[in-house]
Amino acid sequence: METPFAIEITPSLGMNSALNPGQIPAGSHRLALDACLKSVDTIGKRPGSVPVTTSALGASISYLVSYKSAASSVAPDLFAVSGNTLYKYSASALTAQTMTNAFTSSSVFGVGYTDYADASNLLLTSGGSLQQYTGTVVKNVVPAADDITPLPANKLSTINGRGLKYIWVFTGHVFVSDGSDLMWYSKRYHYDYFPGDVQYFRFIADNDYVTGPGISFGGLCLIPMRRHWGVITGETFDDGVSTNVPFKANQYLNTSNGNISSRGFAKITYPTGQQTVAYLSDNGVNEIYDTGIDNVETSGTRQYSTRNLMDNKIDFNKYGFTDAEKSAAVASFDGINGRFLMAIDRDTTHYVFVYDTQNQEWYVWRLPWSTKYLTEFNGAMYMGNTTGHVHTFKDDLYTDWDQAAKTSGTTVKMEIATGLLSAEFTGESSYWHYLIVEAQMWGVPSSLDYKIVYGAGSISVDHALQTEVFVWNVTAWNEGQWANIQYTDNVNQAKRRKIHKKGKYLQVFFKNYRDEPITILRYRLEGTSSGIGG
């Protein structure tokens, strides 16, 4: 006797390429390309993007940094680096700043710093001398005169000669590193005095070396290194007095998965308020987290560990990224939408791996250009690309536009696919009869294509589901659907789409390759089982 069945699915989960297709739970996807979590228990097309600058620079934008020039209510500004020049963004334009001393390379790192005299500077490194942006010019930092007592001589000039790659701030000190196992830190609340004989650290385990600027986390300073994460603890050591509590270094986080990219890590915040540091390692994206355990033997020091965020989700190795491609990856956290974004290129394909902290799932985006930097600024995610423009994502766009005028671009091609769905596990085929899809309705052109793969073939129907609200004398015939706009949300009048095919498994593909919005709320499959083995 054939038994009716119904499978109702809320498509809230992301992409899973790690498990075999029969293991993937309902609600997750074998493919989730250019898709994202739109609201709880839904999936839809990711936002498109557009330049915020009207004229492109002649070279890629390799770095973006926001800088607040005063501690008052002055709003921060956005700055960009292209070639060996710093540019200020304002009124849809990038204006070159005076470069008294040009950058040594386009690989620039910076940090805003207010010193003991309440003077604000943007401090910068690019592989040469320590530099500062004063609000008008970029120039090399002039080393302060030596203290008569108590500090040793200022060694900034000597340190500059090593070629400074990275810069960060911890407990009022400026830290710099040349990318070796060495780092130096300044006199507290000063950026122009580095007592080089005493205020430096080396992390020498396993021939390790620094791979990016340090990051403050849980009262520690974490140092990204190629094979480990170094740890600096303590408050201050700026006067050469031995009775003062110094920094402690040469400790390592308990991990063998080091950081591979100088721009491939970021602090992220979950909806619960928990913070972690997500970073790219050889085996994909990992995160550093607080275990919640105190180590009594070290006077109550918090214990931190790492875990792989892609385990059982993304088969990162199958992409075949080279070490050079991994090293060039860039990452940032979008605090507005709760997303960690990591942009990485594989030959000519420009991926963005998106980790949504709301459901802890992954989505894979593809951009038409190589992204060189990502940063959040004024509540939006900004990108520096090979286009020479500064771009941003916008929820009401469904194309990646090449110009601010939106005259040409690449349509966002959303494609999602279920795992292998089965109604029974008897060795016999089931009869699949109907597909019902509930989706959001829009006041602009919108429709959804689907393909159903069954035991002996497939069914493909373009524009199968109309999700545009029909407006008389506006919407073309057969391009929209009547809707009751008195509902609090516009929802399509879901219809039963015929399948009437036989198969042990079924796989559903949804796609939209047009400049249109799409959000799927839920869908349902109805059929009858074989009745054998029941």
Coordinates of C-alpha atoms in Angstrom, one line a residue:
M1 CA 0.0 0.0 0.0
E2 CA 1.4 3.4 -1.0
T3 CA 1.7 5.8 1.9
P4 CA 1.4 9.6 1.3
F5 CA 4.3 11.7 2.6
A6 CA 5.1 15.4 2.9
I7 CA 8.6 16.9 3.5
E8 CA 8.4 20.5 4.6
I9 CA 11.7 22.4 4.7
T10 CA 12.7 25.8 6.1
P11 CA 15.8 26.6 4.1
S12 CA 17.7 28.5 6.8
L13 CA 21.0 26.7 6.7
G14 CA 24.1 27.4 4.5
M15 CA 26.3 25.5 2.2
N16 CA 27.7 22.1 3.1
S17 CA 30.3 20.5 0.8
A18 CA 32.0 18.5 3.6
L19 CA 29.4 15.8 4.3
N20 CA 28.2 13.4 1.7
P21 CA 25.0 14.5 -0.1
G22 CA 22.8 11.9 1.7
Q23 CA 23.9 13.2 5.1
I24 CA 23.0 16.8 4.6
P25 CA 20.1 17.7 6.9
A26 CA 17.0 19.2 5.5
G27 CA 17.4 23.0 5.5
S28 CA 21.0 23.0 4.4
H29 CA 22.3 23.1 0.9
R30 CA 24.8 21.3 -1.3
L31 CA 25.2 24.7 -3.0
A32 CA 24.5 28.1 -1.5
L33 CA 26.2 30.4 -4.1
D34 CA 25.6 34.1 -3.9
A35 CA 23.0 33.5 -1.2
C36 CA 22.6 34.6 2.4
L37 CA 20.4 34.4 5.4
K38 CA 17.8 37.1 4.8
S39 CA 15.8 36.6 8.1
V40 CA 15.4 33.7 10.5
D41 CA 14.7 30.4 8.7
T42 CA 14.9 31.9 5.2
I43 CA 17.5 32.1 2.3
G44 CA 17.8 34.6 -0.5
K45 CA 20.0 36.4 -2.9
R46 CA 23.0 38.2 -1.4
P47 CA 23.2 42.0 -1.8
G48 CA 24.8 43.5 -4.9
S49 CA 27.5 46.1 -4.8
V50 CA 28.3 49.5 -6.3
P51 CA 31.2 52.0 -6.3
V52 CA 30.9 54.9 -3.9
T53 CA 33.5 56.8 -5.9
T54 CA 32.7 58.3 -9.3
S55 CA 36.3 58.2 -10.7
A56 CA 38.6 55.2 -10.5
L57 CA 42.3 55.5 -9.4
G58 CA 44.9 54.1 -11.8
A59 CA 45.8 51.2 -9.5
S60 CA 44.2 48.8 -7.1
I61 CA 43.1 50.0 -3.7
S62 CA 45.1 47.9 -1.3
Y63 CA 44.1 49.3 2.0
L64 CA 41.2 51.1 3.7
V65 CA 41.3 52.6 7.2
S66 CA 39.0 54.8 9.1
Y67 CA 40.6 57.5 11.2
K68 CA 39.1 59.8 13.8
S69 CA 41.3 62.9 14.0
A70 CA 40.1 64.1 17.4
A71 CA 38.6 62.6 20.6
S72 CA 35.6 65.0 20.4
S73 CA 32.5 64.4 18.3
V74 CA 34.4 64.8 15.1
A75 CA 33.2 62.0 12.7
P76 CA 35.8 59.6 11.4
D77 CA 37.1 59.8 7.8
L78 CA 37.8 56.9 5.4
F79 CA 41.2 56.7 3.8
A80 CA 42.5 54.5 1.0
V81 CA 45.9 53.5 -0.2
S82 CA 46.7 53.0 -3.9
G83 CA 50.2 52.5 -5.1
N84 CA 52.4 54.5 -2.7
T85 CA 49.9 57.3 -1.9
L86 CA 47.2 57.9 0.7
Y87 CA 43.8 59.2 -0.4
K88 CA 41.0 60.7 1.6
Y89 CA 37.4 59.8 0.7
S90 CA 34.9 62.5 0.6
A91 CA 31.9 63.4 -1.6
S92 CA 32.3 60.4 -3.9
A93 CA 35.9 61.2 -4.6
L94 CA 39.3 60.1 -3.5
T95 CA 41.7 63.0 -3.0
A96 CA 45.5 62.4 -2.8
Q97 CA 47.1 63.6 0.3
T98 CA 50.5 65.3 0.4
M99 CA 53.2 62.6 0.6
T100 CA 56.3 64.2 2.1
N101 CA 57.6 60.6 2.3
A102 CA 55.9 58.2 -0.1
F103 CA 55.0 54.7 1.1
T104 CA 57.7 52.0 0.6
S105 CA 55.1 49.7 -0.8
S106 CA 51.3 49.4 -1.3
S107 CA 51.1 46.9 1.6
V108 CA 50.2 49.5 4.2
F109 CA 49.0 49.0 7.8
G110 CA 47.8 51.8 10.1
V111 CA 46.3 52.6 13.5
G112 CA 44.9 55.8 15.0
Y113 CA 46.9 56.9 18.1
T114 CA 46.4 59.7 20.6
D115 CA 49.5 60.5 22.5
Y116 CA 50.2 61.9 26.0
A117 CA 49.7 65.5 24.7
D118 CA 46.2 64.6 23.2
A119 CA 47.6 64.9 19.7
S120 CA 46.0 62.5 17.2
N121 CA 47.9 60.8 14.4
L122 CA 47.4 58.1 12.0
L123 CA 50.5 55.9 12.3
L124 CA 51.5 53.9 9.2
T125 CA 53.9 51.2 8.2
S126 CA 54.6 49.9 4.6
G127 CA 57.9 48.0 4.8
G128 CA 60.1 51.1 5.5
S129 CA 60.2 53.7 8.3
L130 CA 57.4 54.4 10.7
Q131 CA 55.2 57.1 9.3
Q132 CA 52.5 59.5 10.4
Y133 CA 49.6 61.2 8.8
T134 CA 49.0 64.5 10.5
G135 CA 45.7 65.4 8.8
T136 CA 47.5 67.1 5.9
V137 CA 50.6 65.2 5.1
V138 CA 52.2 61.8 5.3
K139 CA 55.8 61.9 6.6
N140 CA 58.3 59.8 8.4
V141 CA 58.1 60.0 12.2
V142 CA 61.0 62.1 13.6
P143 CA 62.6 60.1 16.5
A144 CA 62.4 62.0 19.8
A145 CA 65.5 63.1 21.5
D146 CA 67.1 60.6 24.0
D147 CA 65.9 60.8 27.6
I148 CA 68.6 61.7 30.0
T149 CA 67.0 59.3 32.5
P150 CA 65.6 56.8 33.0
L151 CA 65.1 55.3 29.6
P152 CA 67.8 53.9 27.3
A153 CA 68.6 55.6 24.0
N154 CA 65.8 55.9 21.4
K155 CA 66.4 53.3 18.8
L156 CA 63.7 54.2 16.4
S157 CA 66.2 55.1 13.6
T158 CA 67.8 51.7 14.0
I159 CA 64.4 49.9 14.0
N160 CA 63.3 51.8 10.9
G161 CA 66.3 50.4 9.0
R162 CA 64.9 46.9 9.4
G163 CA 61.8 47.8 7.3
L164 CA 58.6 47.9 9.4
K165 CA 55.7 45.9 8.1
Y166 CA 53.1 45.8 10.8
I167 CA 51.8 48.2 13.5
W168 CA 49.3 47.9 16.4
V169 CA 48.5 49.4 19.8
F170 CA 48.3 47.6 23.2
T171 CA 47.8 49.2 26.6
G172 CA 49.0 52.6 25.3
H173 CA 52.1 51.3 23.6
V174 CA 52.8 51.4 19.8
F175 CA 54.0 48.0 18.6
V176 CA 55.8 47.4 15.3
S177 CA 57.3 44.4 13.6
D178 CA 59.4 43.8 10.6
G179 CA 57.7 40.5 9.9
S180 CA 60.5 38.4 11.5
D181 CA 60.3 36.9 15.0
L182 CA 61.0 40.4 16.4
M183 CA 58.7 43.2 17.6
W184 CA 59.4 46.5 19.4
Y185 CA 57.2 48.7 21.5
S186 CA 57.3 52.4 22.3
K187 CA 57.4 54.4 25.5
R188 CA 53.9 54.4 26.8
Y189 CA 51.7 57.1 25.2
H190 CA 54.5 58.0 22.8
Y191 CA 54.9 57.0 19.2
D192 CA 58.4 58.5 18.5
Y193 CA 60.4 56.8 21.3
F194 CA 61.4 53.2 21.1
P195 CA 63.9 52.1 23.9
G196 CA 65.3 49.5 21.6
D197 CA 67.7 47.8 24.1
V198 CA 65.0 46.7 26.4
Q199 CA 61.5 47.1 24.8
Y200 CA 61.5 44.3 22.3
F201 CA 60.3 40.7 22.1
R202 CA 61.3 37.6 20.1
F203 CA 59.0 34.6 19.6
I204 CA 61.5 31.9 18.5
A205 CA 59.6 28.6 18.7
D206 CA 59.8 26.4 15.6
N207 CA 61.4 29.2 13.5
D208 CA 58.2 31.1 13.6
Y209 CA 57.6 34.6 12.3
V210 CA 55.0 37.4 12.6
T211 CA 52.3 37.4 9.9
G212 CA 50.3 40.5 10.8
P213 CA 49.5 43.2 13.3
G214 CA 48.7 42.0 16.9
I215 CA 45.1 42.2 18.1
S216 CA 43.8 42.9 21.6
F217 CA 41.6 40.1 22.9
G218 CA 40.4 39.3 26.4
G219 CA 43.1 41.4 28.1
L220 CA 45.8 39.7 26.0
C221 CA 47.7 40.8 23.0
L222 CA 47.6 38.0 20.4
I223 CA 50.3 38.0 17.8
P224 CA 49.5 36.2 14.5
M225 CA 52.4 33.9 13.5
R226 CA 52.8 31.5 10.7
R227 CA 52.8 28.3 12.9
H228 CA 51.3 29.6 16.2
W229 CA 49.7 32.6 17.9
G230 CA 52.0 34.4 20.3
V231 CA 50.6 35.9 23.5
I232 CA 51.7 39.0 25.3
T233 CA 50.3 39.7 28.8
G234 CA 50.9 42.5 31.3
E235 CA 50.3 46.3 31.4
T236 CA 53.3 48.5 31.0
F237 CA 57.1 48.5 31.0
D238 CA 58.1 52.0 29.9
D239 CA 60.6 53.4 32.4
G240 CA 63.3 50.8 32.8
V241 CA 62.6 50.3 36.5
S242 CA 62.8 46.6 37.3
T243 CA 60.3 46.8 40.1
N244 CA 57.5 47.7 37.6
V245 CA 55.6 44.7 36.3
P246 CA 56.8 44.1 32.7
F247 CA 55.0 42.6 29.8
K248 CA 55.4 38.8 29.5
A249 CA 56.0 37.3 26.2
N250 CA 57.2 34.0 24.5
Q251 CA 53.9 32.3 25.4
Y252 CA 51.9 30.6 22.8
L253 CA 48.2 29.7 22.3
N254 CA 47.6 26.0 22.4
T255 CA 47.3 25.5 18.6
S256 CA 49.3 24.2 15.8
N257 CA 47.2 26.1 13.2
G258 CA 49.0 29.4 12.7
N259 CA 47.8 32.5 10.8
I260 CA 48.7 32.5 7.1
S261 CA 47.4 35.9 5.8
S262 CA 48.4 39.4 7.2
R263 CA 44.9 40.7 6.4
G264 CA 43.0 37.4 6.8
F265 CA 41.7 37.7 10.4
A266 CA 39.2 39.7 12.4
K267 CA 37.5 39.9 15.8
I268 CA 33.9 38.8 15.5
T269 CA 30.9 39.1 17.8
Y270 CA 28.1 36.5 18.1
P271 CA 24.5 37.5 18.9
T272 CA 25.1 36.2 22.4
G273 CA 27.8 38.8 22.9
Q274 CA 30.6 36.3 22.8
Q275 CA 33.7 37.5 20.9
T276 CA 36.2 35.4 19.1
V277 CA 39.0 36.0 16.6
A278 CA 38.4 34.3 13.3
Y279 CA 41.5 33.7 11.0
L280 CA 42.6 31.8 7.9
S281 CA 45.0 29.0 8.4
D282 CA 46.2 26.2 6.1
N283 CA 43.0 24.1 6.9
G284 CA 40.5 26.9 6.4
V285 CA 39.0 29.4 8.8
N286 CA 39.6 28.8 12.5
E287 CA 38.6 30.9 15.6
I288 CA 40.3 31.6 18.9
Y289 CA 37.8 31.5 21.8
D290 CA 37.6 31.7 25.5
T291 CA 37.2 28.2 26.9
G292 CA 35.6 29.6 30.1
I293 CA 38.2 27.7 32.2
D294 CA 40.5 29.3 34.7
N295 CA 43.9 27.8 35.2
V296 CA 44.6 27.8 38.9
E297 CA 48.3 27.1 38.3
T298 CA 48.7 30.4 36.6
S299 CA 46.7 32.5 39.1
G300 CA 43.4 32.4 37.4
T301 CA 44.6 33.2 33.9
R302 CA 41.8 32.6 31.3
Q303 CA 42.4 29.7 28.9
Y304 CA 42.0 30.2 25.2
S305 CA 41.8 27.6 22.5
T306 CA 41.1 27.3 18.8
R307 CA 38.6 25.3 16.6
N308 CA 37.9 25.0 12.9
L309 CA 34.8 26.9 11.8
M310 CA 34.6 24.9 8.5
D311 CA 34.6 21.4 10.0
N312 CA 31.7 19.4 8.6
K313 CA 30.6 22.5 6.6
I314 CA 33.0 23.5 3.9
D315 CA 35.5 21.2 2.2
F316 CA 38.1 24.0 2.0
N317 CA 40.9 21.8 0.6
K318 CA 38.8 20.9 -2.5
Y319 CA 39.2 24.5 -3.8
G320 CA 42.9 23.9 -4.2
F321 CA 44.1 27.3 -3.0
T322 CA 47.8 27.8 -3.1
D323 CA 49.8 29.2 -0.2
A324 CA 50.2 32.4 -2.2
E325 CA 46.5 32.7 -2.7
K326 CA 45.8 32.0 1.0
S327 CA 48.4 34.6 2.0
A328 CA 46.6 37.2 -0.1
A329 CA 43.2 36.6 1.5
V330 CA 41.5 39.5 3.3
A331 CA 38.9 39.4 6.0
S332 CA 36.6 41.7 8.0
F333 CA 33.6 41.5 10.3
D334 CA 30.3 43.1 9.2
G335 CA 28.9 44.0 12.7
I336 CA 25.6 45.3 11.2
N337 CA 24.6 41.9 9.7
G338 CA 26.7 39.7 11.9
R339 CA 28.8 38.3 9.1
F340 CA 32.5 37.4 8.8
L341 CA 33.7 37.9 5.2
M342 CA 36.8 36.4 3.8
A343 CA 37.8 37.2 0.2
I344 CA 40.2 34.9 -1.6
D345 CA 41.0 34.3 -5.3
R346 CA 41.4 31.0 -7.0
D347 CA 42.9 31.8 -10.4
T348 CA 40.3 34.1 -12.0
T349 CA 37.4 33.2 -9.6
H350 CA 37.0 35.8 -6.8
Y351 CA 35.4 34.1 -3.8
V352 CA 34.0 35.6 -0.6
F353 CA 33.4 33.0 2.1
V354 CA 30.7 34.3 4.4
Y355 CA 30.2 33.0 7.9
D356 CA 26.9 34.2 9.4
T357 CA 27.1 34.3 13.2
Q358 CA 23.3 34.2 13.6
N359 CA 23.1 30.5 12.4
Q360 CA 26.8 29.7 12.3
E361 CA 26.6 28.6 8.7
W362 CA 28.7 29.3 5.6
Y363 CA 27.7 30.9 2.2
V364 CA 29.9 31.3 -0.8
W365 CA 29.7 34.5 -2.8
R366 CA 31.5 35.3 -6.1
L367 CA 32.5 38.8 -7.1
P368 CA 33.6 40.0 -10.6
W369 CA 36.8 41.6 -9.2
S370 CA 39.6 40.7 -6.9
T371 CA 39.0 42.3 -3.4
K372 CA 42.2 43.6 -1.8
Y373 CA 40.7 45.0 1.4
L374 CA 37.5 44.8 3.4
T375 CA 36.5 47.1 6.3
E376 CA 33.3 48.3 8.1
F377 CA 32.8 52.1 8.0
N378 CA 29.7 54.0 9.1
G379 CA 27.6 51.0 9.3
A380 CA 28.4 49.5 5.9
M381 CA 31.0 47.1 4.5
Y382 CA 33.5 48.8 2.1
M383 CA 35.8 47.1 -0.4
G384 CA 39.0 48.1 -2.1
N385 CA 39.2 46.3 -5.4
T386 CA 41.4 46.0 -8.5
T387 CA 38.9 48.4 -10.1
G388 CA 40.5 51.4 -8.4
H389 CA 37.1 52.2 -6.9
V390 CA 35.8 51.9 -3.3
H391 CA 32.8 49.6 -3.4
T392 CA 30.0 48.9 -0.9
F393 CA 27.2 46.3 -0.6
K394 CA 23.6 47.4 -0.7
D395 CA 20.6 45.3 0.1
D396 CA 18.4 46.9 -2.6
L397 CA 20.9 46.0 -5.4
Y398 CA 21.0 42.6 -7.2
T399 CA 24.0 43.3 -9.5
D400 CA 27.6 44.1 -8.9
W401 CA 27.9 47.4 -10.7
D402 CA 31.1 48.7 -12.3
Q403 CA 30.4 52.4 -11.9
A404 CA 28.5 54.6 -9.5
A405 CA 26.1 55.5 -12.4
K406 CA 25.2 51.7 -12.7
T407 CA 25.6 51.6 -16.5
S408 CA 27.2 48.2 -16.6
G409 CA 27.8 45.4 -14.2
T410 CA 27.6 41.6 -13.4
T411 CA 24.3 40.2 -12.3
V412 CA 24.3 38.3 -9.0
K413 CA 23.7 34.7 -9.9
M414 CA 22.1 33.0 -6.9
E415 CA 22.0 29.2 -7.0
I416 CA 21.0 26.9 -4.2
A417 CA 20.6 23.2 -4.2
T418 CA 19.3 20.7 -1.6
G419 CA 21.1 17.6 -0.6
L420 CA 19.7 14.3 -1.8
L421 CA 16.1 14.1 -0.4
S422 CA 14.6 10.7 0.2
A423 CA 11.1 9.8 1.5
E424 CA 12.1 6.2 2.3
F425 CA 15.1 4.0 2.6
T426 CA 13.9 0.7 1.3
G427 CA 15.8 0.3 -2.0
E428 CA 12.6 1.2 -3.8
S429 CA 11.6 4.4 -5.5
S430 CA 9.0 6.9 -4.2
Y431 CA 6.6 8.9 -6.2
W432 CA 7.2 12.6 -6.1
H433 CA 4.0 14.6 -7.0
Y434 CA 4.1 18.2 -6.0
L435 CA 6.5 21.1 -5.1
I436 CA 5.0 24.0 -3.1
V437 CA 7.2 27.1 -2.5
E438 CA 6.4 30.0 -0.2
A439 CA 8.4 33.1 -1.0
Q440 CA 8.5 36.9 -0.4
M441 CA 6.7 39.1 -3.0
W442 CA 8.3 42.2 -4.3
G443 CA 7.2 45.4 -6.0
V444 CA 9.8 45.0 -8.7
P445 CA 10.3 42.2 -11.3
S446 CA 11.1 39.0 -9.5
S447 CA 10.7 35.3 -10.3
L448 CA 12.4 32.0 -9.4
D449 CA 13.6 29.2 -11.6
Y450 CA 13.7 25.7 -10.4
K451 CA 15.2 22.4 -11.6
I452 CA 14.2 19.0 -10.1
V453 CA 16.5 16.1 -10.5
Y454 CA 14.8 12.7 -10.0
G455 CA 15.7 9.0 -10.6
A456 CA 15.8 9.0 -14.4
G457 CA 16.1 12.6 -15.4
S458 CA 15.3 16.2 -14.5
I459 CA 12.7 18.9 -15.0
S460 CA 13.7 22.6 -15.5
V461 CA 11.3 25.5 -15.5
D462 CA 12.4 29.1 -15.9
H463 CA 10.3 31.9 -14.3
A464 CA 8.3 29.1 -12.6
L465 CA 7.4 31.0 -9.5
Q466 CA 6.2 34.6 -10.0
T467 CA 7.1 36.7 -6.9
E468 CA 6.4 40.1 -8.3
V469 CA 3.2 41.8 -7.1
F470 CA 0.9 42.3 -10.1
V471 CA 0.0 46.0 -10.6
W472 CA -2.6 46.8 -13.2
N473 CA -1.1 48.6 -16.3
V474 CA 2.4 48.3 -14.8
T475 CA 3.3 44.6 -14.6
A476 CA 3.5 42.6 -17.8
W477 CA 1.1 39.8 -18.2
N478 CA 2.4 36.4 -16.9
E479 CA 5.2 38.3 -15.1
G480 CA 3.4 38.9 -11.8
Q481 CA 1.0 37.5 -9.3
W482 CA -2.1 38.9 -7.5
A483 CA -1.3 39.6 -3.9
N484 CA -3.2 40.9 -0.9
I485 CA -1.1 43.8 0.3
Q486 CA -3.1 44.0 3.5
Y487 CA -0.9 41.3 5.0
T488 CA 1.9 42.6 7.2
D489 CA 4.3 40.9 4.8
N490 CA 3.9 40.3 1.1
V491 CA 3.8 36.6 0.7
N492 CA 3.1 34.7 -2.5
Q493 CA -0.1 32.6 -2.9
A494 CA 1.9 29.3 -3.0
K495 CA 0.8 27.0 -5.8
R496 CA 1.3 23.2 -6.2
R497 CA 3.7 22.6 -9.1
K498 CA 3.5 19.2 -10.7
I499 CA 6.3 16.8 -10.6
H500 CA 4.8 13.3 -11.0
K501 CA 8.1 11.5 -11.2
K502 CA 9.6 8.5 -9.6
G503 CA 12.9 8.2 -7.9
K504 CA 14.7 6.9 -4.8
Y505 CA 16.1 10.4 -4.3
L506 CA 15.2 13.9 -5.3
Q507 CA 17.3 17.1 -5.5
V508 CA 15.8 20.6 -5.9
F509 CA 17.8 23.5 -7.5
F510 CA 16.6 27.0 -7.2
K511 CA 18.2 29.9 -9.1
N512 CA 17.9 33.4 -10.3
Y513 CA 20.4 34.9 -12.7
R514 CA 18.6 38.1 -13.2
D515 CA 18.8 41.6 -11.7
E516 CA 16.0 40.7 -9.2
P517 CA 15.5 40.1 -5.5
I518 CA 14.6 36.6 -4.2
T519 CA 13.8 35.3 -0.7
I520 CA 12.5 31.8 -0.1
L521 CA 10.6 31.3 3.1
R522 CA 9.9 27.6 3.0
Y523 CA 9.0 24.8 0.6
R524 CA 7.2 21.5 0.7
L525 CA 7.4 18.2 -1.3
E526 CA 4.5 15.9 -1.5
G527 CA 4.3 12.3 -2.8
T528 CA 3.7 8.7 -1.9
S529 CA 6.1 6.0 -0.8
S530 CA 6.4 2.6 -2.4
G531 CA 4.8 0.9 0.6
I532 CA 7.5 -1.8 0.6
G533 CA 9.2 -2.6 3.9
G534 CA 6.6 -0.5 5.8

